[in-house]
PDB file of C-alpha atoms in Angstrom:
ATOM      1  CA  VAL N   1     -14.330 -18.809  19.850  1.00 86.00           C
ATOM      2  CA  THR N   2     -14.819 -15.414  19.811  1.00 87.00           C
ATOM      3  CA  TRP N   3     -13.883 -12.565  16.904  1.00 85.00           C
ATOM      4  CA  SER N   4     -13.688  -9.305  17.636  1.00 80.00           C
ATOM      5  CA  ASN N   5     -14.196  -6.198  16.043  1.00 80.00           C
ATOM      6  CA  LEU N   6     -10.841  -4.135  15.685  1.00 79.00           C
ATOM      7  CA  ILE N   7     -12.401  -1.470  13.719  1.00 78.00           C
ATOM      8  CA  GLU N   8     -15.328   0.095  12.124  1.00 78.00           C
ATOM      9  CA  THR N   9     -15.657   0.254   8.759  1.00 73.00           C
ATOM     10  CA  HIS N  10     -18.658   0.325   6.188  1.00 68.00           C
ATOM     11  CA  ASP N  11     -17.220  -2.080   3.844  1.00 69.00           C
ATOM     12  CA  GLY N  12     -13.310  -2.670   3.092  1.00 73.00           C
ATOM     13  CA  GLU N  13     -10.158  -4.690   1.585  1.00 79.00           C
ATOM     14  CA  ILE N  14      -7.693  -5.821   4.298  1.00 83.00           C
ATOM     15  CA  ILE N  15      -3.993  -6.291   3.771  1.00 81.00           C
ATOM     16  CA  VAL N  16      -1.662  -8.094   5.947  1.00 82.00           C
ATOM     17  CA  THR N  17       1.892  -7.606   4.985  1.00 79.00           C
ATOM     18  CA  PRO N  18       3.584 -10.633   5.317  1.00 78.00           C
ATOM     19  CA  GLN N  19       6.859  -9.406   5.963  1.00 78.00           C
ATOM     20  CA  GLU N  20       5.508  -6.680   8.826  1.00 80.00           C
ATOM     21  CA  PRO N  21       2.583  -9.202   9.987  1.00 81.00           C
ATOM     22  CA  ARG N  22       1.435  -6.306  12.877  1.00 85.00           C
ATOM     23  CA  HIS N  23       1.285  -3.824   9.994  1.00 83.00           C
ATOM     24  CA  ILE N  24      -2.652  -4.281   9.054  1.00 85.00           C
ATOM     25  CA  TYR N  25      -3.493  -1.902   5.945  1.00 84.00           C
ATOM     26  CA  VAL N  26      -7.918  -1.492   5.520  1.00 84.00           C
ATOM     27  CA  ARG N  27      -9.165   0.003   2.036  1.00 79.00           C
ATOM     28  CA  GLU N  28     -12.585   1.581   2.867  1.00 77.00           C
ATOM     29  CA  TYR N  29     -14.862   3.726  -0.145  1.00 70.00           C
ATOM     30  CA  PHE N  30     -13.144   6.806   0.416  1.00 71.00           C
ATOM     31  CA  ASP N  31     -10.185   6.344   3.597  1.00 76.00           C
ATOM     32  CA  ILE N  32      -7.291   3.682   3.572  1.00 80.00           C
ATOM     33  CA  TRP N  33      -6.280   3.210   7.553  1.00 82.00           C
ATOM     34  CA  ARG N  34      -3.164   1.742   8.355  1.00 84.00           C
ATOM     35  CA  SER N  35      -2.648  -0.055  11.979  1.00 86.00           C
ATOM     36  CA  ILE N  36       0.949  -0.689  12.802  1.00 86.00           C
ATOM     37  CA  ASP N  37       0.716  -2.923  16.368  1.00 89.00           C
ATOM     38  CA  GLY N  38      -1.740  -5.793  15.215  1.00 88.00           C
ATOM     39  CA  GLY N  39      -5.321  -3.402  15.061  1.00 87.00           C
ATOM     40  CA  THR N  40      -4.751  -2.431  18.525  1.00 89.00           C
ATOM     41  CA  THR N  41      -4.535   1.588  17.252  1.00 89.00           C
ATOM     42  CA  TRP N  42      -5.227   2.809  13.810  1.00 87.00           C
ATOM     43  CA  VAL N  43      -4.771   6.152  11.779  1.00 84.00           C
ATOM     44  CA  LYS N  44      -5.954   7.508   8.945  1.00 80.00           C
ATOM     45  CA  PHE N  45      -2.905   6.758   5.898  1.00 71.00           C
ATOM     46  CA  LEU N  46      -2.151   8.812   2.836  1.00 63.00           C
ATOM     47  CA  LYS N  47      -4.031  11.803   4.082  1.00 56.00           C
ATOM     48  CA  PRO N  48      -2.711  13.977   0.483  1.00 56.00           C
ATOM     49  CA  TYR N  49      -5.085  11.001  -1.532  1.00 54.00           C
ATOM     50  CA  GLN N  50      -8.000  11.087   0.866  1.00 54.00           C
ATOM     51  CA  ASP N  51     -10.102  12.711  -1.056  1.00 59.00           C
ATOM     52  CA  TYR N  52      -9.997  10.064  -3.468  1.00 62.00           C
ATOM     53  CA  ARG N  53     -12.198   6.591  -3.760  1.00 69.00           C
ATOM     54  CA  SER N  54      -9.030   3.803  -3.904  1.00 71.00           C
ATOM     55  CA  ASN N  55      -9.759   1.431  -6.793  1.00 76.00           C
ATOM     56  CA  CYS N  56      -7.683  -1.209  -5.679  1.00 81.00           C
ATOM     57  CA  PHE N  57      -4.497  -2.384  -3.523  1.00 82.00           C
ATOM     58  CA  ALA N  58      -1.870  -5.227  -3.740  1.00 84.00           C
ATOM     59  CA  SER N  59       0.714  -6.288  -0.816  1.00 83.00           C
ATOM     60  CA  SER N  60       3.866  -7.743  -1.807  1.00 82.00           C
ATOM     61  CA  PRO N  61       3.764 -11.617  -0.887  1.00 79.00           C
ATOM     62  CA  THR N  62       7.633 -11.115   0.056  1.00 78.00           C
ATOM     63  CA  ASN N  63       8.600  -7.574   1.252  1.00 77.00           C
ATOM     64  CA  SER N  64       6.844  -4.624   3.106  1.00 78.00           C
ATOM     65  CA  MET N  65       5.656  -2.709   0.139  1.00 82.00           C
ATOM     66  CA  VAL N  66       2.283  -1.895  -0.491  1.00 84.00           C
ATOM     67  CA  MET N  67       0.438  -0.518  -3.831  1.00 85.00           C
ATOM     68  CA  ILE N  68      -2.429   1.547  -3.430  1.00 84.00           C
ATOM     69  CA  GLY N  69      -4.664   2.791  -7.121  1.00 84.00           C
ATOM     70  CA  PHE N  70      -6.817   6.048  -6.713  1.00 79.00           C
ATOM     71  CA  PRO N  71      -8.228   7.528 -10.195  1.00 79.00           C
ATOM     72  CA  ASP N  72      -5.515   9.873 -10.281  1.00 80.00           C
ATOM     73  CA  TYR N  73      -2.683   8.285  -8.556  1.00 80.00           C
ATOM     74  CA  ILE N  74      -0.579   4.495  -7.973  1.00 85.00           C
ATOM     75  CA  ILE N  75       1.099   5.021  -4.672  1.00 82.00           C
ATOM     76  CA  ALA N  76       3.690   2.715  -3.346  1.00 84.00           C
ATOM     77  CA  ASP N  77       4.161   2.502   0.293  1.00 79.00           C
ATOM     78  CA  PHE N  78       7.547   0.982   1.828  1.00 76.00           C
ATOM     79  CA  GLY N  79       6.690  -0.712   5.108  1.00 66.00           C
ATOM     80  CA  GLY N  80       4.808   2.136   6.258  1.00 61.00           C
ATOM     81  CA  ASP N  81       7.356   3.962   7.517  1.00 60.00           C
ATOM     82  CA  GLY N  82       6.478   7.339   5.833  1.00 60.00           C
ATOM     83  CA  HIS N  83       7.626   6.568   2.295  1.00 67.00           C
ATOM     84  CA  GLU N  84       5.566   6.821  -0.369  1.00 73.00           C
ATOM     85  CA  ILE N  85       6.039   7.437  -4.130  1.00 78.00           C
ATOM     86  CA  GLU N  86       3.638   8.338  -6.772  1.00 81.00           C
ATOM     87  CA  VAL N  87       4.316   6.117  -9.533  1.00 83.00           C
ATOM     88  CA  THR N  88       2.246   7.034 -12.265  1.00 81.00           C
ATOM     89  CA  ASP N  89       4.087   7.190 -15.291  1.00 83.00           C
ATOM     90  CA  GLY N  90       3.484   5.435 -18.261  1.00 85.00           C
ATOM     91  CA  ILE N  91      -0.716   4.429 -17.487  1.00 87.00           C
ATOM     92  CA  GLU N  92      -4.060   6.268 -17.053  1.00 86.00           C
ATOM     93  CA  PRO N  93      -4.410   5.767 -13.126  1.00 84.00           C
ATOM     94  CA  ARG N  94      -8.134   5.566 -13.763  1.00 84.00           C
ATOM     95  CA  ILE N  95      -8.425   2.642 -15.996  1.00 85.00           C
ATOM     96  CA  VAL N  96      -6.335   0.190 -13.451  1.00 89.00           C
ATOM     97  CA  GLN N  97      -8.865  -2.311 -11.818  1.00 87.00           C
ATOM     98  CA  THR N  98      -6.541  -3.855 -10.202  1.00 88.00           C
ATOM     99  CA  LEU N  99      -3.039  -4.284  -8.841  1.00 90.00           C
ATOM    100  CA  THR N 100      -1.001  -7.611  -8.457  1.00 89.00           C
ATOM    101  CA  ILE N 101       2.887  -8.478  -6.780  1.00 88.00           C
ATOM    102  CA  ASP N 102       4.829 -10.454  -8.345  1.00 89.00           C
ATOM    103  CA  PRO N 103       5.283 -13.369  -6.126  1.00 85.00           C
ATOM    104  CA  VAL N 104       8.989 -14.002  -7.295  1.00 87.00           C
ATOM    105  CA  ASP N 105      10.219 -10.970  -8.176  1.00 86.00           C
ATOM    106  CA  PRO N 106       8.023  -8.724  -5.652  1.00 79.00           C
ATOM    107  CA  GLY N 107       9.575  -5.366  -7.678  1.00 84.00           C
ATOM    108  CA  ARG N 108       7.479  -6.640 -10.614  1.00 89.00           C
ATOM    109  CA  VAL N 109       3.387  -4.878 -10.366  1.00 90.00           C
ATOM    110  CA  PHE N 110       0.880  -5.141 -12.557  1.00 91.00           C
ATOM    111  CA  ALA N 111      -2.362  -3.553 -13.400  1.00 91.00           C
ATOM    112  CA  GLY N 112      -5.343  -5.003 -14.928  1.00 91.00           C
ATOM    113  CA  THR N 113      -6.907  -1.926 -16.750  1.00 89.00           C
ATOM    114  CA  MET N 114     -10.728  -1.544 -17.733  1.00 87.00           C
ATOM    115  CA  GLY N 115     -10.166  -2.674 -21.347  1.00 87.00           C
ATOM    116  CA  GLN N 116      -6.942  -1.283 -22.097  1.00 88.00           C
ATOM    117  CA  GLY N 117      -4.455  -4.155 -21.163  1.00 90.00           C
ATOM    118  CA  ILE N 118      -1.990  -5.503 -18.827  1.00 92.00           C
ATOM    119  CA  TYR N 119       0.993  -3.381 -17.915  1.00 92.00           C
ATOM    120  CA  THR N 120       3.284  -3.810 -16.149  1.00 91.00           C
ATOM    121  CA  ILE N 121       6.402  -1.878 -13.976  1.00 90.00           C
ATOM    122  CA  ASP N 122       9.197  -2.948 -12.437  1.00 88.00           C
ATOM    123  CA  MET N 123      10.048  -1.283  -8.577  1.00 81.00           C
ATOM    124  CA  GLN N 124      12.755  -1.296  -6.527  1.00 68.00           C
ATOM    125  CA  MET N 125      12.585  -0.780  -2.943  1.00 56.00           C
ATOM    126  CA  PRO N 126      14.423   2.196  -1.533  1.00 52.00           C
ATOM    127  CA  TYR N 127      18.153   0.914  -0.720  1.00 46.00           C
ATOM    128  CA  ARG N 128      18.799   1.729   2.964  1.00 46.00           C
ATOM    129  CA  THR N 129      22.162   2.125   4.477  1.00 44.00           C
ATOM    130  CA  PHE N 130      23.499   0.972   7.930  1.00 45.00           C
ATOM    131  CA  LEU N 131      26.048   2.463   8.878  1.00 48.00           C
ATOM    132  CA  PRO N 132      28.541   0.807  11.793  1.00 56.00           C
ATOM    133  CA  LEU N 133      28.251   1.667  15.706  1.00 55.00           C
ATOM    134  CA  ILE N 134      31.371   2.845  16.871  1.00 58.00           C
ATOM    135  CA  PHE N 135      32.549   2.329  20.896  1.00 55.00           C
ATOM    136  CA  ARG N 136      35.333   4.021  21.915  1.00 56.00           C
TER     137      ARG N 136
END
């Protein structure tokens, strides 16, 4: 059995989303990298925020949502499909040190802070509408 190098990073934290196991996120000092093909190819993720060091991130155990905390923003990414939203109302992002997504209620996210307590937010996955295919 031999290890193989998937991506060169200086330090990092890795998340693999359970619902999309080929989606891998690596949090490096200033960059978030994402692979949607199991680590064969990588792209820098969240370019508008790449000038900020991310504090923390978490993956839902039951769906494809990933939460990423930056000093000025907290971002929710839904499945790596380019649908990210900022969720900073009611909290000062710079104090957030850890994010955890409830394994029983995947819409509930907890944020642990530097001396300011524990916060929670109820997130919902964006609704997707599937239209029927009609053949003639």
